[in-house]
Amino acid sequence: MRHSVPEVREDVPVPECRLTDEGRELCLPLAEALRDYGPGSVFASREPKANETVAALCVHLGWTFETLDGLHEHERRRAGFVQGGIDGLVAQLFARPDELVFGDETANQATARFSAAVDGALEGSDGDLFVVAHRTVIVLLVAARTGVEPLPLWQRLGSPSYVVLSLPEWRIEEVVPSV
């Protein structure tokens, strides 16, 4: 699932952004939407916005979670704040997955890193697996495993949102574009 609404400011690196008040409030309806799933394991990116999202979910639902290396967003810290948004850059990232379009890793590198982290989490999981992470890497994994076109999915996913996949076949069961 994608973290809730972060506060994005020019003076704060995106990986260090925290949730807005609205983002914290949206964690309750997100938790309610997920209540019927029985987690075997819950993992989150180490980035604050993902950690705050998962902590709110787990407090509300009585679950526990672990942070896991490799679940962070596409490496683009050195890209800095992008005026006008990153939509065009992300479209190029998806279109040219072997090229370093922006940031510090290609789409294929980000996919490999994130996929390895998710696969590692799956190995030790009993029951449903929840991963609280970031839009671009979630879309890269879903596209790689299901064959869905990445850009339309990326454009659909708001904050917070989630994709339900059935395993081991990696079939998309549901896309909830916003909560």
Short mmCIF file of N, CA and C in Angstrom, two decimals:
data_model
loop_
_atom_site.label_atom_id
_atom_site.label_comp_id
_atom_site.label_asym_id
_atom_site.label_seq_id
_atom_site.Cartn_x
_atom_site.Cartn_y
_atom_site.Cartn_z
N MET A 1 0.84 -1.17 0.00
CA MET A 1 0.00 0.00 0.00
C MET A 1 0.88 1.23 0.00
N ARG A 2 0.35 2.32 -0.54
CA ARG A 2 1.07 3.58 -0.55
C ARG A 2 0.75 4.33 0.73
N HIS A 3 1.76 4.96 1.28
CA HIS A 3 1.62 5.76 2.49
C HIS A 3 0.55 6.84 2.33
N SER A 4 0.16 7.43 3.43
CA SER A 4 -0.83 8.49 3.42
C SER A 4 -0.20 9.81 2.96
N VAL A 5 -0.97 10.88 3.01
CA VAL A 5 -0.59 12.17 2.43
C VAL A 5 0.58 12.81 3.18
N PRO A 6 1.70 13.03 2.46
CA PRO A 6 2.86 13.66 3.09
C PRO A 6 2.86 15.18 2.88
N GLU A 7 3.58 15.86 3.75
CA GLU A 7 3.83 17.29 3.56
C GLU A 7 5.10 17.41 2.73
N VAL A 8 4.97 17.92 1.53
CA VAL A 8 6.12 18.08 0.64
C VAL A 8 6.52 19.55 0.63
N ARG A 9 7.77 19.78 1.04
CA ARG A 9 8.30 21.14 1.11
C ARG A 9 9.66 21.19 0.42
N GLU A 10 9.96 22.34 -0.16
CA GLU A 10 11.23 22.50 -0.86
C GLU A 10 12.43 22.33 0.07
N ASP A 11 12.28 22.68 1.33
CA ASP A 11 13.41 22.66 2.27
C ASP A 11 13.60 21.31 2.97
N VAL A 12 12.76 20.33 2.67
CA VAL A 12 12.86 19.01 3.29
C VAL A 12 13.03 17.97 2.19
N PRO A 13 14.11 17.18 2.24
CA PRO A 13 14.25 16.11 1.23
C PRO A 13 13.03 15.19 1.27
N VAL A 14 12.53 14.83 0.09
CA VAL A 14 11.31 14.02 0.00
C VAL A 14 11.37 12.76 0.87
N PRO A 15 12.51 12.04 0.93
CA PRO A 15 12.53 10.85 1.79
C PRO A 15 12.35 11.15 3.29
N GLU A 16 12.45 12.41 3.68
CA GLU A 16 12.31 12.77 5.08
C GLU A 16 10.96 13.41 5.40
N CYS A 17 10.07 13.50 4.41
CA CYS A 17 8.76 14.12 4.62
C CYS A 17 7.93 13.30 5.61
N ARG A 18 7.14 14.03 6.36
CA ARG A 18 6.24 13.41 7.33
C ARG A 18 4.80 13.60 6.84
N LEU A 19 3.86 12.96 7.50
CA LEU A 19 2.46 13.09 7.12
C LEU A 19 1.90 14.45 7.51
N THR A 20 0.95 14.91 6.72
CA THR A 20 0.18 16.10 7.08
C THR A 20 -0.88 15.70 8.10
N ASP A 21 -1.58 16.69 8.64
CA ASP A 21 -2.71 16.38 9.53
C ASP A 21 -3.75 15.56 8.77
N GLU A 22 -4.03 15.94 7.52
CA GLU A 22 -4.97 15.17 6.70
C GLU A 22 -4.46 13.74 6.51
N GLY A 23 -3.17 13.60 6.27
CA GLY A 23 -2.58 12.27 6.09
C GLY A 23 -2.77 11.39 7.31
N ARG A 24 -2.60 11.97 8.50
CA ARG A 24 -2.81 11.20 9.73
C ARG A 24 -4.28 10.82 9.89
N GLU A 25 -5.19 11.74 9.54
CA GLU A 25 -6.62 11.46 9.64
C GLU A 25 -7.05 10.35 8.68
N LEU A 26 -6.44 10.29 7.49
CA LEU A 26 -6.81 9.28 6.51
C LEU A 26 -6.35 7.87 6.88
N CYS A 27 -5.48 7.77 7.86
CA CYS A 27 -5.02 6.44 8.29
C CYS A 27 -6.15 5.63 8.92
N LEU A 28 -7.11 6.29 9.56
CA LEU A 28 -8.24 5.57 10.17
C LEU A 28 -9.12 4.92 9.11
N PRO A 29 -9.60 5.63 8.07
CA PRO A 29 -10.39 4.93 7.05
C PRO A 29 -9.56 3.88 6.30
N LEU A 30 -8.27 4.10 6.16
CA LEU A 30 -7.42 3.09 5.54
C LEU A 30 -7.40 1.83 6.40
N ALA A 31 -7.24 2.00 7.69
CA ALA A 31 -7.25 0.85 8.60
C ALA A 31 -8.57 0.11 8.52
N GLU A 32 -9.67 0.84 8.48
CA GLU A 32 -10.97 0.19 8.39
C GLU A 32 -11.12 -0.57 7.08
N ALA A 33 -10.59 -0.02 6.00
CA ALA A 33 -10.65 -0.71 4.71
C ALA A 33 -9.86 -2.01 4.72
N LEU A 34 -8.84 -2.08 5.55
CA LEU A 34 -7.96 -3.25 5.61
C LEU A 34 -8.34 -4.24 6.72
N ARG A 35 -9.29 -3.88 7.55
CA ARG A 35 -9.63 -4.67 8.73
C ARG A 35 -9.94 -6.13 8.41
N ASP A 36 -10.59 -6.41 7.30
CA ASP A 36 -11.00 -7.78 6.98
C ASP A 36 -9.86 -8.67 6.52
N TYR A 37 -8.73 -8.07 6.21
CA TYR A 37 -7.56 -8.87 5.85
C TYR A 37 -6.87 -9.26 7.15
N GLY A 38 -6.44 -10.51 7.24
CA GLY A 38 -5.75 -10.96 8.44
C GLY A 38 -4.26 -11.01 8.22
N PRO A 39 -3.51 -10.06 8.75
CA PRO A 39 -2.09 -10.01 8.40
C PRO A 39 -1.28 -11.12 9.04
N GLY A 40 -0.45 -11.71 8.25
CA GLY A 40 0.56 -12.59 8.80
C GLY A 40 1.77 -11.77 9.17
N SER A 41 2.06 -10.76 8.32
CA SER A 41 3.22 -9.91 8.53
C SER A 41 2.93 -8.53 7.95
N VAL A 42 3.45 -7.51 8.63
CA VAL A 42 3.31 -6.14 8.17
C VAL A 42 4.70 -5.52 8.15
N PHE A 43 5.09 -5.00 6.99
CA PHE A 43 6.40 -4.38 6.82
C PHE A 43 6.24 -2.98 6.26
N ALA A 44 7.20 -2.12 6.57
CA ALA A 44 7.15 -0.75 6.06
C ALA A 44 8.54 -0.27 5.69
N SER A 45 8.53 0.66 4.78
CA SER A 45 9.73 1.42 4.44
C SER A 45 10.19 2.18 5.67
N ARG A 46 11.46 2.51 5.70
CA ARG A 46 12.00 3.29 6.82
C ARG A 46 11.71 4.78 6.70
N GLU A 47 11.17 5.22 5.55
CA GLU A 47 10.88 6.63 5.39
C GLU A 47 9.76 7.05 6.36
N PRO A 48 9.87 8.26 6.96
CA PRO A 48 8.90 8.68 7.97
C PRO A 48 7.44 8.60 7.54
N LYS A 49 7.11 9.00 6.32
CA LYS A 49 5.71 9.00 5.90
C LYS A 49 5.13 7.58 5.88
N ALA A 50 5.94 6.60 5.50
CA ALA A 50 5.48 5.20 5.52
C ALA A 50 5.40 4.69 6.95
N ASN A 51 6.38 5.04 7.77
CA ASN A 51 6.38 4.61 9.16
C ASN A 51 5.21 5.19 9.94
N GLU A 52 4.91 6.45 9.71
CA GLU A 52 3.77 7.07 10.40
C GLU A 52 2.46 6.42 9.95
N THR A 53 2.35 6.09 8.67
CA THR A 53 1.15 5.44 8.16
C THR A 53 0.97 4.07 8.79
N VAL A 54 2.01 3.25 8.75
CA VAL A 54 1.89 1.89 9.29
C VAL A 54 1.69 1.90 10.80
N ALA A 55 2.32 2.83 11.49
CA ALA A 55 2.14 2.90 12.95
C ALA A 55 0.69 3.22 13.29
N ALA A 56 0.08 4.15 12.56
CA ALA A 56 -1.32 4.49 12.81
C ALA A 56 -2.23 3.31 12.52
N LEU A 57 -1.98 2.61 11.41
CA LEU A 57 -2.77 1.42 11.08
C LEU A 57 -2.68 0.39 12.19
N CYS A 58 -1.45 0.10 12.59
CA CYS A 58 -1.24 -0.97 13.56
C CYS A 58 -1.80 -0.63 14.93
N VAL A 59 -1.71 0.63 15.34
CA VAL A 59 -2.32 1.02 16.61
C VAL A 59 -3.83 0.80 16.55
N HIS A 60 -4.43 1.21 15.47
CA HIS A 60 -5.89 1.10 15.34
C HIS A 60 -6.34 -0.35 15.25
N LEU A 61 -5.56 -1.20 14.57
CA LEU A 61 -5.97 -2.58 14.33
C LEU A 61 -5.36 -3.59 15.31
N GLY A 62 -4.47 -3.12 16.17
CA GLY A 62 -3.84 -4.04 17.13
C GLY A 62 -2.80 -4.94 16.49
N TRP A 63 -2.20 -4.49 15.38
CA TRP A 63 -1.18 -5.26 14.68
C TRP A 63 0.20 -4.76 15.06
N THR A 64 1.21 -5.50 14.70
CA THR A 64 2.59 -5.05 14.86
C THR A 64 3.23 -5.00 13.48
N PHE A 65 4.33 -4.27 13.39
CA PHE A 65 5.01 -4.16 12.10
C PHE A 65 6.52 -4.10 12.31
N GLU A 66 7.21 -4.32 11.21
CA GLU A 66 8.67 -4.18 11.18
C GLU A 66 9.03 -3.28 10.01
N THR A 67 10.11 -2.51 10.18
CA THR A 67 10.65 -1.80 9.03
C THR A 67 11.62 -2.73 8.33
N LEU A 68 11.78 -2.51 7.04
CA LEU A 68 12.58 -3.42 6.24
C LEU A 68 13.39 -2.63 5.23
N ASP A 69 14.68 -2.90 5.17
CA ASP A 69 15.54 -2.28 4.18
C ASP A 69 15.07 -2.65 2.79
N GLY A 70 15.23 -1.75 1.86
CA GLY A 70 14.91 -2.02 0.47
C GLY A 70 13.51 -1.60 0.04
N LEU A 71 12.67 -1.19 0.98
CA LEU A 71 11.29 -0.82 0.65
C LEU A 71 11.14 0.68 0.36
N HIS A 72 12.23 1.42 0.37
CA HIS A 72 12.15 2.86 0.15
C HIS A 72 11.82 3.18 -1.31
N GLU A 73 11.48 4.43 -1.53
CA GLU A 73 11.08 4.90 -2.86
C GLU A 73 12.27 4.87 -3.82
N HIS A 74 11.97 4.98 -5.11
CA HIS A 74 12.98 5.12 -6.15
C HIS A 74 14.00 6.16 -5.66
N GLU A 75 15.27 5.80 -5.71
CA GLU A 75 16.34 6.67 -5.21
C GLU A 75 16.43 7.93 -6.06
N ARG A 76 16.02 9.06 -5.46
CA ARG A 76 16.11 10.33 -6.19
C ARG A 76 16.41 11.50 -5.26
N ARG A 77 17.09 11.21 -4.18
CA ARG A 77 17.43 12.26 -3.22
C ARG A 77 18.22 13.38 -3.91
N ARG A 78 19.17 13.02 -4.76
CA ARG A 78 20.00 14.05 -5.40
C ARG A 78 19.23 14.82 -6.47
N ALA A 79 18.07 14.33 -6.87
CA ALA A 79 17.26 15.06 -7.85
C ALA A 79 16.67 16.31 -7.21
N GLY A 80 16.55 16.31 -5.88
CA GLY A 80 16.01 17.46 -5.17
C GLY A 80 14.54 17.67 -5.43
N PHE A 81 14.08 18.84 -5.04
CA PHE A 81 12.67 19.20 -5.22
C PHE A 81 12.46 19.55 -6.68
N VAL A 82 11.46 18.95 -7.31
CA VAL A 82 11.18 19.18 -8.72
C VAL A 82 9.97 20.10 -8.83
N GLN A 83 10.21 21.33 -9.28
CA GLN A 83 9.12 22.29 -9.44
C GLN A 83 8.11 21.73 -10.45
N GLY A 84 6.84 21.85 -10.15
CA GLY A 84 5.80 21.41 -11.06
C GLY A 84 5.52 19.92 -11.01
N GLY A 85 6.21 19.19 -10.14
CA GLY A 85 5.94 17.77 -9.98
C GLY A 85 6.84 16.89 -10.84
N ILE A 86 6.72 15.59 -10.61
CA ILE A 86 7.62 14.64 -11.27
C ILE A 86 6.92 13.77 -12.30
N ASP A 87 5.70 14.09 -12.66
CA ASP A 87 4.94 13.23 -13.57
C ASP A 87 5.69 12.92 -14.86
N GLY A 88 6.23 13.93 -15.51
CA GLY A 88 6.95 13.72 -16.77
C GLY A 88 8.20 12.89 -16.58
N LEU A 89 8.90 13.11 -15.48
CA LEU A 89 10.11 12.33 -15.21
C LEU A 89 9.78 10.87 -14.94
N VAL A 90 8.71 10.64 -14.21
CA VAL A 90 8.30 9.26 -13.93
C VAL A 90 7.86 8.56 -15.21
N ALA A 91 7.18 9.26 -16.08
CA ALA A 91 6.79 8.67 -17.37
C ALA A 91 8.03 8.24 -18.15
N GLN A 92 9.08 9.06 -18.12
CA GLN A 92 10.33 8.70 -18.79
C GLN A 92 11.00 7.51 -18.08
N LEU A 93 10.95 7.49 -16.77
CA LEU A 93 11.52 6.39 -15.99
C LEU A 93 10.89 5.06 -16.41
N PHE A 94 9.56 5.04 -16.53
CA PHE A 94 8.86 3.83 -16.95
C PHE A 94 9.15 3.47 -18.41
N ALA A 95 9.27 4.49 -19.25
CA ALA A 95 9.48 4.25 -20.68
C ALA A 95 10.90 3.78 -20.99
N ARG A 96 11.87 4.15 -20.14
CA ARG A 96 13.27 3.81 -20.39
C ARG A 96 13.86 3.17 -19.13
N PRO A 97 13.41 1.97 -18.78
CA PRO A 97 13.75 1.36 -17.49
C PRO A 97 15.24 1.03 -17.29
N ASP A 98 16.01 0.93 -18.35
CA ASP A 98 17.44 0.63 -18.20
C ASP A 98 18.30 1.89 -18.13
N GLU A 99 17.69 3.05 -18.33
CA GLU A 99 18.46 4.30 -18.34
C GLU A 99 18.28 5.05 -17.02
N LEU A 100 19.32 5.77 -16.64
CA LEU A 100 19.24 6.62 -15.45
C LEU A 100 18.58 7.93 -15.89
N VAL A 101 17.27 8.00 -15.74
CA VAL A 101 16.47 9.12 -16.22
C VAL A 101 16.57 10.29 -15.24
N PHE A 102 16.36 10.01 -13.98
CA PHE A 102 16.56 11.00 -12.93
C PHE A 102 16.78 10.26 -11.63
N GLY A 103 17.39 10.95 -10.70
CA GLY A 103 17.69 10.31 -9.43
C GLY A 103 18.95 9.48 -9.51
N ASP A 104 19.02 8.46 -8.67
CA ASP A 104 20.24 7.69 -8.50
C ASP A 104 20.12 6.23 -8.89
N GLU A 105 18.97 5.81 -9.41
CA GLU A 105 18.84 4.43 -9.87
C GLU A 105 17.85 4.37 -11.03
N THR A 106 18.07 3.42 -11.90
CA THR A 106 17.15 3.19 -13.01
C THR A 106 15.88 2.53 -12.49
N ALA A 107 14.87 2.48 -13.33
CA ALA A 107 13.65 1.77 -12.96
C ALA A 107 13.94 0.31 -12.68
N ASN A 108 14.78 -0.31 -13.51
CA ASN A 108 15.09 -1.72 -13.30
C ASN A 108 15.87 -1.95 -12.01
N GLN A 109 16.75 -1.04 -11.65
CA GLN A 109 17.47 -1.17 -10.38
C GLN A 109 16.51 -1.04 -9.19
N ALA A 110 15.60 -0.07 -9.27
CA ALA A 110 14.62 0.11 -8.19
C ALA A 110 13.71 -1.11 -8.09
N THR A 111 13.30 -1.65 -9.23
CA THR A 111 12.46 -2.85 -9.25
C THR A 111 13.18 -4.02 -8.60
N ALA A 112 14.43 -4.23 -8.94
CA ALA A 112 15.19 -5.35 -8.39
C ALA A 112 15.34 -5.21 -6.88
N ARG A 113 15.66 -4.02 -6.40
CA ARG A 113 15.85 -3.79 -4.96
C ARG A 113 14.55 -4.03 -4.20
N PHE A 114 13.47 -3.39 -4.67
CA PHE A 114 12.18 -3.50 -4.00
C PHE A 114 11.65 -4.92 -4.06
N SER A 115 11.77 -5.56 -5.22
CA SER A 115 11.31 -6.94 -5.38
C SER A 115 12.04 -7.88 -4.44
N ALA A 116 13.35 -7.71 -4.30
CA ALA A 116 14.13 -8.56 -3.38
C ALA A 116 13.65 -8.38 -1.94
N ALA A 117 13.35 -7.15 -1.56
CA ALA A 117 12.86 -6.91 -0.19
C ALA A 117 11.50 -7.57 0.02
N VAL A 118 10.59 -7.42 -0.95
CA VAL A 118 9.26 -8.02 -0.83
C VAL A 118 9.37 -9.54 -0.83
N ASP A 119 10.19 -10.09 -1.72
CA ASP A 119 10.37 -11.55 -1.75
C ASP A 119 10.91 -12.07 -0.43
N GLY A 120 11.85 -11.33 0.16
CA GLY A 120 12.37 -11.72 1.47
C GLY A 120 11.30 -11.69 2.55
N ALA A 121 10.45 -10.69 2.50
CA ALA A 121 9.34 -10.60 3.46
C ALA A 121 8.36 -11.75 3.26
N LEU A 122 8.11 -12.11 2.02
CA LEU A 122 7.19 -13.21 1.73
C LEU A 122 7.69 -14.54 2.26
N GLU A 123 8.99 -14.75 2.23
CA GLU A 123 9.56 -16.02 2.69
C GLU A 123 9.23 -16.31 4.14
N GLY A 124 9.15 -15.30 4.96
CA GLY A 124 8.87 -15.52 6.38
C GLY A 124 7.45 -15.20 6.78
N SER A 125 6.56 -15.01 5.82
CA SER A 125 5.21 -14.57 6.13
C SER A 125 4.24 -15.75 6.19
N ASP A 126 3.35 -15.67 7.16
CA ASP A 126 2.22 -16.59 7.25
C ASP A 126 0.96 -15.75 7.05
N GLY A 127 0.15 -16.10 6.11
CA GLY A 127 -1.08 -15.35 5.87
C GLY A 127 -0.82 -14.16 4.97
N ASP A 128 -1.70 -13.16 5.10
CA ASP A 128 -1.58 -11.97 4.27
C ASP A 128 -0.31 -11.20 4.60
N LEU A 129 0.26 -10.56 3.60
CA LEU A 129 1.44 -9.72 3.77
C LEU A 129 1.06 -8.30 3.41
N PHE A 130 1.34 -7.38 4.30
CA PHE A 130 1.12 -5.96 4.05
C PHE A 130 2.47 -5.29 3.92
N VAL A 131 2.62 -4.48 2.89
CA VAL A 131 3.84 -3.71 2.69
C VAL A 131 3.42 -2.26 2.51
N VAL A 132 3.89 -1.39 3.41
CA VAL A 132 3.60 0.03 3.31
C VAL A 132 4.84 0.69 2.72
N ALA A 133 4.67 1.23 1.52
CA ALA A 133 5.82 1.75 0.81
C ALA A 133 5.41 2.98 -0.01
N HIS A 134 5.91 3.06 -1.23
CA HIS A 134 5.83 4.28 -2.02
C HIS A 134 5.38 3.97 -3.45
N ARG A 135 4.70 4.94 -4.02
CA ARG A 135 4.00 4.74 -5.29
C ARG A 135 4.88 4.18 -6.41
N THR A 136 6.02 4.79 -6.68
CA THR A 136 6.79 4.37 -7.85
C THR A 136 7.29 2.94 -7.72
N VAL A 137 7.84 2.58 -6.56
CA VAL A 137 8.36 1.22 -6.42
C VAL A 137 7.24 0.19 -6.36
N ILE A 138 6.12 0.55 -5.78
CA ILE A 138 4.97 -0.37 -5.79
C ILE A 138 4.55 -0.64 -7.23
N VAL A 139 4.42 0.40 -8.01
CA VAL A 139 4.00 0.25 -9.40
C VAL A 139 5.04 -0.54 -10.19
N LEU A 140 6.31 -0.29 -9.97
CA LEU A 140 7.35 -1.04 -10.67
C LEU A 140 7.23 -2.53 -10.39
N LEU A 141 7.01 -2.91 -9.14
CA LEU A 141 6.86 -4.32 -8.78
C LEU A 141 5.60 -4.91 -9.41
N VAL A 142 4.49 -4.22 -9.26
CA VAL A 142 3.22 -4.74 -9.80
C VAL A 142 3.33 -4.89 -11.32
N ALA A 143 3.91 -3.92 -11.99
CA ALA A 143 4.06 -4.01 -13.44
C ALA A 143 4.96 -5.17 -13.84
N ALA A 144 6.07 -5.34 -13.12
CA ALA A 144 7.00 -6.42 -13.44
C ALA A 144 6.37 -7.79 -13.23
N ARG A 145 5.56 -7.94 -12.19
CA ARG A 145 5.00 -9.24 -11.85
C ARG A 145 3.69 -9.56 -12.56
N THR A 146 2.95 -8.52 -12.99
CA THR A 146 1.63 -8.77 -13.58
C THR A 146 1.54 -8.40 -15.06
N GLY A 147 2.46 -7.59 -15.54
CA GLY A 147 2.41 -7.14 -16.93
C GLY A 147 1.55 -5.92 -17.16
N VAL A 148 0.96 -5.34 -16.12
CA VAL A 148 0.15 -4.13 -16.26
C VAL A 148 1.06 -2.98 -16.69
N GLU A 149 0.50 -2.03 -17.44
CA GLU A 149 1.24 -0.85 -17.85
C GLU A 149 1.49 0.02 -16.61
N PRO A 150 2.73 0.44 -16.36
CA PRO A 150 3.02 1.14 -15.12
C PRO A 150 2.46 2.56 -15.02
N LEU A 151 2.55 3.36 -16.07
CA LEU A 151 2.16 4.76 -15.94
C LEU A 151 0.69 4.95 -15.59
N PRO A 152 -0.26 4.27 -16.25
CA PRO A 152 -1.66 4.45 -15.84
C PRO A 152 -1.91 4.04 -14.38
N LEU A 153 -1.25 2.98 -13.92
CA LEU A 153 -1.42 2.59 -12.52
C LEU A 153 -0.83 3.65 -11.60
N TRP A 154 0.35 4.15 -11.94
CA TRP A 154 1.01 5.20 -11.14
C TRP A 154 0.11 6.42 -11.03
N GLN A 155 -0.54 6.79 -12.15
CA GLN A 155 -1.41 7.95 -12.16
C GLN A 155 -2.67 7.74 -11.33
N ARG A 156 -3.10 6.51 -11.16
CA ARG A 156 -4.32 6.20 -10.39
C ARG A 156 -4.11 6.24 -8.88
N LEU A 157 -2.89 5.88 -8.43
CA LEU A 157 -2.68 5.68 -7.00
C LEU A 157 -2.49 7.00 -6.26
N GLY A 158 -3.45 7.31 -5.41
CA GLY A 158 -3.35 8.49 -4.56
C GLY A 158 -2.71 8.13 -3.24
N SER A 159 -2.85 9.03 -2.28
CA SER A 159 -2.31 8.80 -0.93
C SER A 159 -3.45 8.89 0.07
N PRO A 160 -3.72 7.83 0.81
CA PRO A 160 -3.20 6.47 0.71
C PRO A 160 -3.99 5.67 -0.33
N SER A 161 -3.41 4.59 -0.77
CA SER A 161 -4.04 3.70 -1.73
C SER A 161 -3.42 2.32 -1.57
N TYR A 162 -4.01 1.34 -2.24
CA TYR A 162 -3.40 0.01 -2.17
C TYR A 162 -3.81 -0.87 -3.35
N VAL A 163 -2.99 -1.88 -3.55
CA VAL A 163 -3.22 -2.89 -4.58
C VAL A 163 -3.24 -4.23 -3.87
N VAL A 164 -4.27 -5.03 -4.13
CA VAL A 164 -4.37 -6.36 -3.56
C VAL A 164 -3.96 -7.36 -4.64
N LEU A 165 -2.98 -8.19 -4.31
CA LEU A 165 -2.48 -9.20 -5.24
C LEU A 165 -2.69 -10.58 -4.64
N SER A 166 -3.05 -11.54 -5.49
CA SER A 166 -3.11 -12.91 -5.01
C SER A 166 -1.80 -13.59 -5.42
N LEU A 167 -1.30 -14.37 -4.50
CA LEU A 167 -0.03 -15.07 -4.72
C LEU A 167 -0.29 -16.56 -4.66
N PRO A 168 0.44 -17.37 -5.33
CA PRO A 168 1.74 -17.09 -5.94
C PRO A 168 1.66 -16.61 -7.38
N GLU A 169 0.46 -16.49 -7.94
CA GLU A 169 0.37 -16.14 -9.36
C GLU A 169 0.52 -14.65 -9.65
N TRP A 170 0.55 -13.80 -8.62
CA TRP A 170 0.71 -12.35 -8.78
C TRP A 170 -0.39 -11.78 -9.67
N ARG A 171 -1.62 -12.11 -9.31
CA ARG A 171 -2.78 -11.60 -10.03
C ARG A 171 -3.35 -10.40 -9.25
N ILE A 172 -3.67 -9.35 -9.98
CA ILE A 172 -4.29 -8.19 -9.33
C ILE A 172 -5.73 -8.53 -9.01
N GLU A 173 -6.08 -8.48 -7.74
CA GLU A 173 -7.46 -8.72 -7.29
C GLU A 173 -8.24 -7.43 -7.20
N GLU A 174 -7.56 -6.37 -6.77
CA GLU A 174 -8.25 -5.09 -6.56
C GLU A 174 -7.22 -3.98 -6.54
N VAL A 175 -7.61 -2.83 -7.10
CA VAL A 175 -6.83 -1.60 -6.98
C VAL A 175 -7.74 -0.58 -6.31
N VAL A 176 -7.31 -0.08 -5.16
CA VAL A 176 -8.07 0.96 -4.45
C VAL A 176 -7.26 2.23 -4.60
N PRO A 177 -7.67 3.12 -5.54
CA PRO A 177 -6.84 4.26 -5.90
C PRO A 177 -6.75 5.35 -4.85
N SER A 178 -7.69 5.37 -3.92
CA SER A 178 -7.61 6.31 -2.80
C SER A 178 -8.58 5.86 -1.72
N VAL A 179 -8.25 6.24 -0.51
CA VAL A 179 -9.10 5.90 0.63
C VAL A 179 -9.62 7.18 1.23
#
